[in-house]
Amino acid sequence: YSLPTANLHLPRLWRGIENLMLALGLIKLEDDAHYDLDKIFLRTSIVLEAGKKRGLKFWAFKGPRGYNNQFRLEINGRQFSFDGLPRAEFCDGPLAARIDDKAFVKRKLIEHHLPTPEGAMFWFTSARRAFEYGKHLGYPLVTKPRNGSLTHHVTLDIRTDDDLRAGIKRVFQYEACCIIERFIGQADLHRVTVIDKKFVACAKRIPAHVRGDGHQTIRQLIAEKDRDPRRG
């Protein structure tokens, strides 16, 4: 279950879909007195806790497999739905509901002459054209959803026709729009937090790993690292 355009003030249609799924028991809605923060993504749980201290009301959607990263927030009597984190979509203006749209951001980067990998977006009805475009663009490639997926359904360093087909198919299992672009190797990934146009923090994402100590097994090292409460 995922809203096609997340972080919008809920239109009646999507509120109706939510209510129908709730009535059928396909999902549940737990308020902040009942949802389990330990089973919600760490960065989201931090935002929920900070919001509660400021008097905001949150609900978490829960499906058969647990929390599905969808939430509801109430501000001044208005309710919003968001996935993962509430972002700038709550503001008014041309950027509302577009910040996490990778195709939109790519266009803006190009308009302002900022470097971005060459690529294009395709709807699920144009899967064949997407494949031909990727072959013409040249390997290595990346396929990814148009909207945020926490890096799920993203395929990196595609170098064969079969892997390109599989990467496109994987995206369309998540949403209707696929972005294909050149893969940039030997690059670092940083996530920057900006609030009210002010820089707050920057985190470098490092692939999961453990470092041997000459005594413990890899399984033991993983278990030790997972006990760190900062991992969530």
GROMACS .gro file of C-alpha atoms in nm:
model
  232
    1TYR     CA    1   0.000   0.000   0.000
    2SER     CA    2   0.156   0.330  -0.109
    3LEU     CA    3   0.005   0.661  -0.209
    4PRO     CA    4   0.104   0.743  -0.569
    5THR     CA    5   0.174   1.102  -0.466
    6ALA     CA    6   0.291   1.097  -0.108
    7ASN     CA    7   0.294   1.386   0.139
    8LEU     CA    8  -0.014   1.559  -0.004
    9HIS     CA    9  -0.308   1.689   0.192
   10LEU     CA   10  -0.526   1.384   0.144
   11PRO     CA   11  -0.782   1.416  -0.139
   12ARG     CA   12  -1.121   1.258  -0.075
   13LEU     CA   13  -1.044   0.975  -0.316
   14TRP     CA   14  -0.737   0.856  -0.127
   15ARG     CA   15  -0.899   0.907   0.210
   16GLY     CA   16  -1.180   0.684   0.079
   17ILE     CA   17  -0.929   0.419  -0.030
   18GLU     CA   18  -0.763   0.431   0.310
   19ASN     CA   19  -1.095   0.400   0.489
   20LEU     CA   20  -1.197   0.107   0.266
   21MET     CA   21  -0.871  -0.079   0.337
   22LEU     CA   22  -0.915  -0.009   0.708
   23ALA     CA   23  -1.274  -0.137   0.698
   24LEU     CA   24  -1.164  -0.455   0.518
   25GLY     CA   25  -0.892  -0.514   0.773
   26LEU     CA   26  -0.614  -0.496   0.513
   27ILE     CA   27  -0.438  -0.228   0.716
   28LYS     CA   28  -0.464  -0.088   1.068
   29LEU     CA   29  -0.413   0.265   1.195
   30GLU     CA   30  -0.232   0.295   1.527
   31ASP     CA   31  -0.208   0.626   1.713
   32ASP     CA   32   0.104   0.746   1.891
   33ALA     CA   33  -0.007   0.581   2.214
   34HIS     CA   34  -0.001   0.236   2.055
   35TYR     CA   35   0.250   0.211   1.769
   36ASP     CA   36   0.589   0.055   1.844
   37LEU     CA   37   0.872   0.301   1.773
   38ASP     CA   38   1.129   0.019   1.789
   39LYS     CA   39   0.975  -0.132   1.474
   40ILE     CA   40   0.967   0.193   1.275
   41PHE     CA   41   1.264   0.324   1.075
   42LEU     CA   42   1.501   0.506   1.311
   43ARG     CA   43   1.500   0.840   1.126
   44THR     CA   44   1.118   0.838   1.116
   45SER     CA   45   1.087   0.749   1.484
   46ILE     CA   46   1.309   1.046   1.575
   47VAL     CA   47   1.079   1.282   1.381
   48LEU     CA   48   0.768   1.129   1.540
   49GLU     CA   49   0.910   1.174   1.889
   50ALA     CA   50   1.016   1.535   1.819
   51GLY     CA   51   0.672   1.613   1.674
   52LYS     CA   52   0.488   1.464   1.971
   53LYS     CA   53   0.687   1.693   2.207
   54ARG     CA   54   0.552   1.986   2.003
   55GLY     CA   55   0.193   1.870   2.036
   56LEU     CA   56   0.156   1.711   1.692
   57LYS     CA   57  -0.058   1.401   1.644
   58PHE     CA   58   0.070   1.102   1.445
   59TRP     CA   59  -0.074   0.769   1.332
   60ALA     CA   60   0.112   0.473   1.177
   61PHE     CA   61  -0.037   0.241   0.915
   62LYS     CA   62   0.027  -0.127   0.976
   63GLY     CA   63  -0.023  -0.413   0.732
   64PRO     CA   64  -0.001  -0.793   0.761
   65ARG     CA   65   0.379  -0.775   0.753
   66GLY     CA   66   0.410  -0.492   1.000
   67TYR     CA   67   0.450  -0.117   0.958
   68ASN     CA   68   0.461  -0.015   0.593
   69ASN     CA   69   0.637   0.322   0.633
   70GLN     CA   70   0.310   0.514   0.578
   71PHE     CA   71   0.195   0.767   0.836
   72ARG     CA   72  -0.069   1.029   0.903
   73LEU     CA   73  -0.006   1.365   1.067
   74GLU     CA   74  -0.247   1.626   1.199
   75ILE     CA   75  -0.149   1.995   1.207
   76ASN     CA   76  -0.396   2.265   1.306
   77GLY     CA   77  -0.690   2.039   1.227
   78ARG     CA   78  -0.559   1.939   0.880
   79GLN     CA   79  -0.445   1.584   0.815
   80PHE     CA   80  -0.161   1.482   0.585
   81SER     CA   81  -0.033   1.146   0.470
   82PHE     CA   82   0.338   1.086   0.420
   83ASP     CA   83   0.581   0.801   0.369
   84GLY     CA   84   0.904   0.788   0.565
   85LEU     CA   85   0.944   1.154   0.652
   86PRO     CA   86   0.719   1.461   0.631
   87ARG     CA   87   0.895   1.691   0.387
   88ALA     CA   88   0.837   2.023   0.209
   89GLU     CA   89   0.512   1.901   0.053
   90PHE     CA   90   0.322   2.061   0.341
   91CYS     CA   91   0.421   2.406   0.217
   92ASP     CA   92   0.240   2.605  -0.051
   93GLY     CA   93   0.399   2.692  -0.383
   94PRO     CA   94   0.536   2.528  -0.699
   95LEU     CA   95   0.759   2.283  -0.509
   96ALA     CA   96   0.475   2.138  -0.304
   97ALA     CA   97   0.459   1.758  -0.343
   98ARG     CA   98   0.752   1.758  -0.587
   99ILE     CA   99   1.063   1.744  -0.368
  100ASP     CA  100   1.087   1.364  -0.379
  101ASP     CA  101   1.004   1.345  -0.751
  102LYS     CA  102   1.340   1.249  -0.904
  103ALA     CA  103   1.231   1.331  -1.260
  104PHE     CA  104   1.122   1.681  -1.150
  105VAL     CA  105   1.446   1.740  -0.959
  106LYS     CA  106   1.652   1.619  -1.256
  107ARG     CA  107   1.478   1.873  -1.482
  108LYS     CA  108   1.547   2.150  -1.230
  109LEU     CA  109   1.915   2.055  -1.205
  110ILE     CA  110   1.946   2.069  -1.584
  111GLU     CA  111   1.762   2.404  -1.601
  112HIS     CA  112   2.010   2.552  -1.355
  113HIS     CA  113   2.313   2.396  -1.531
  114LEU     CA  114   2.399   2.170  -1.238
  115PRO     CA  115   2.564   1.832  -1.307
  116THR     CA  116   2.333   1.531  -1.314
  117PRO     CA  117   2.367   1.189  -1.484
  118GLU     CA  118   2.213   1.164  -1.829
  119GLY     CA  119   1.883   0.978  -1.819
  120ALA     CA  120   1.508   0.978  -1.876
  121MET     CA  121   1.180   0.865  -1.719
  122PHE     CA  122   0.937   0.608  -1.863
  123TRP     CA  123   0.587   0.495  -1.767
  124PHE     CA  124   0.507   0.126  -1.725
  125THR     CA  125   0.326   0.136  -2.061
  126SER     CA  126   0.661   0.214  -2.229
  127ALA     CA  127   0.874  -0.067  -2.086
  128ARG     CA  128   1.000  -0.169  -2.431
  129ARG     CA  129   1.095   0.189  -2.517
  130ALA     CA  130   1.270   0.219  -2.179
  131PHE     CA  131   1.476  -0.090  -2.257
  132GLU     CA  132   1.576   0.041  -2.601
  133TYR     CA  133   1.665   0.379  -2.452
  134GLY     CA  134   1.890   0.217  -2.195
  135LYS     CA  135   2.072   0.013  -2.459
  136HIS     CA  136   2.122   0.328  -2.668
  137LEU     CA  137   2.244   0.527  -2.365
  138GLY     CA  138   2.506   0.261  -2.296
  139TYR     CA  139   2.619   0.056  -1.997
  140PRO     CA  140   2.671   0.079  -1.702
  141LEU     CA  141   2.325   0.203  -1.602
  142VAL     CA  142   2.094   0.253  -1.304
  143THR     CA  143   1.719   0.189  -1.287
  144LYS     CA  144   1.517   0.339  -1.001
  145PRO     CA  145   1.165   0.448  -0.909
  146ARG     CA  146   1.062   0.806  -0.977
  147ASN     CA  147   0.966   0.859  -0.613
  148GLY     CA  148   1.150   0.770  -0.295
  149SER     CA  149   1.172   0.400  -0.208
  150LEU     CA  150   1.452   0.403   0.055
  151THR     CA  151   1.676   0.253  -0.219
  152HIS     CA  152   1.447  -0.051  -0.258
  153HIS     CA  153   1.376  -0.154  -0.619
  154VAL     CA  154   1.693   0.026  -0.732
  155THR     CA  155   1.941  -0.166  -0.951
  156LEU     CA  156   2.299  -0.038  -0.979
  157ASP     CA  157   2.584  -0.097  -1.221
  158ILE     CA  158   2.372  -0.267  -1.491
  159ARG     CA  159   2.598  -0.405  -1.764
  160THR     CA  160   2.388  -0.655  -1.963
  161ASP     CA  161   2.057  -0.657  -2.151
  162ASP     CA  162   1.914  -0.919  -1.916
  163ASP     CA  163   2.002  -0.714  -1.608
  164LEU     CA  164   1.850  -0.405  -1.769
  165ARG     CA  165   1.521  -0.588  -1.832
  166ALA     CA  166   1.523  -0.717  -1.473
  167GLY     CA  167   1.597  -0.370  -1.335
  168ILE     CA  168   1.308  -0.213  -1.526
  169LYS     CA  169   1.074  -0.490  -1.413
  170ARG     CA  170   1.184  -0.444  -1.051
  171VAL     CA  171   1.094  -0.073  -1.060
  172PHE     CA  172   0.749  -0.142  -1.207
  173GLN     CA  173   0.681  -0.382  -0.921
  174TYR     CA  174   0.701  -0.076  -0.696
  175GLU     CA  175   0.548   0.207  -0.900
  176ALA     CA  176   0.443   0.313  -1.249
  177CYS     CA  177   0.744   0.532  -1.341
  178CYS     CA  178   1.100   0.417  -1.401
  179ILE     CA  179   1.409   0.635  -1.434
  180ILE     CA  180   1.703   0.505  -1.636
  181GLU     CA  181   2.032   0.692  -1.616
  182ARG     CA  182   2.405   0.646  -1.638
  183PHE     CA  183   2.572   0.478  -1.341
  184ILE     CA  184   2.845   0.677  -1.168
  185GLY     CA  185   3.092   0.452  -0.991
  186GLN     CA  186   3.342   0.539  -0.717
  187ALA     CA  187   3.105   0.792  -0.565
  188ASP     CA  188   3.002   0.865  -0.207
  189LEU     CA  189   2.643   0.910  -0.093
  190HIS     CA  190   2.558   1.184   0.153
  191ARG     CA  191   2.220   1.275   0.302
  192VAL     CA  192   2.184   1.638   0.402
  193THR     CA  193   1.915   1.770   0.635
  194VAL     CA  194   1.792   2.123   0.563
  195ILE     CA  195   1.517   2.284   0.770
  196ASP     CA  196   1.378   2.627   0.681
  197LYS     CA  197   1.656   2.667   0.420
  198LYS     CA  198   1.920   2.619   0.690
  199PHE     CA  199   2.179   2.340   0.693
  200VAL     CA  200   2.133   2.114   0.996
  201ALA     CA  201   2.339   1.801   0.942
  202CYS     CA  202   2.507   1.578   0.685
  203ALA     CA  203   2.549   1.200   0.706
  204LYS     CA  204   2.765   0.981   0.484
  205ARG     CA  205   2.603   0.647   0.403
  206ILE     CA  206   2.847   0.357   0.437
  207PRO     CA  207   2.758   0.000   0.325
  208ALA     CA  208   2.688  -0.244   0.607
  209HIS     CA  209   3.010  -0.402   0.733
  210VAL     CA  210   3.193  -0.538   1.036
  211ARG     CA  211   3.562  -0.530   1.123
  212GLY     CA  212   3.728  -0.846   1.251
  213ASP     CA  213   3.895  -0.849   1.592
  214GLY     CA  214   4.082  -1.179   1.558
  215HIS     CA  215   3.852  -1.358   1.800
  216GLN     CA  216   3.480  -1.334   1.716
  217THR     CA  217   3.307  -1.484   1.414
  218ILE     CA  218   3.136  -1.266   1.156
  219ARG     CA  219   2.797  -1.367   1.298
  220GLN     CA  220   2.907  -1.261   1.648
  221LEU     CA  221   3.042  -0.930   1.519
  222ILE     CA  222   2.711  -0.860   1.344
  223ALA     CA  223   2.516  -0.941   1.661
  224GLU     CA  224   2.738  -0.708   1.862
  225LYS     CA  225   2.693  -0.425   1.614
  226ASP     CA  226   2.316  -0.474   1.605
  227ARG     CA  227   2.301  -0.420   1.982
  228ASP     CA  228   2.403  -0.056   1.929
  229PRO     CA  229   2.079   0.137   2.004
  230ARG     CA  230   2.170   0.396   1.739
  231ARG     CA  231   2.099   0.137   1.471
  232GLY     CA  232   1.727   0.145   1.552
   0.00000   0.00000   0.00000
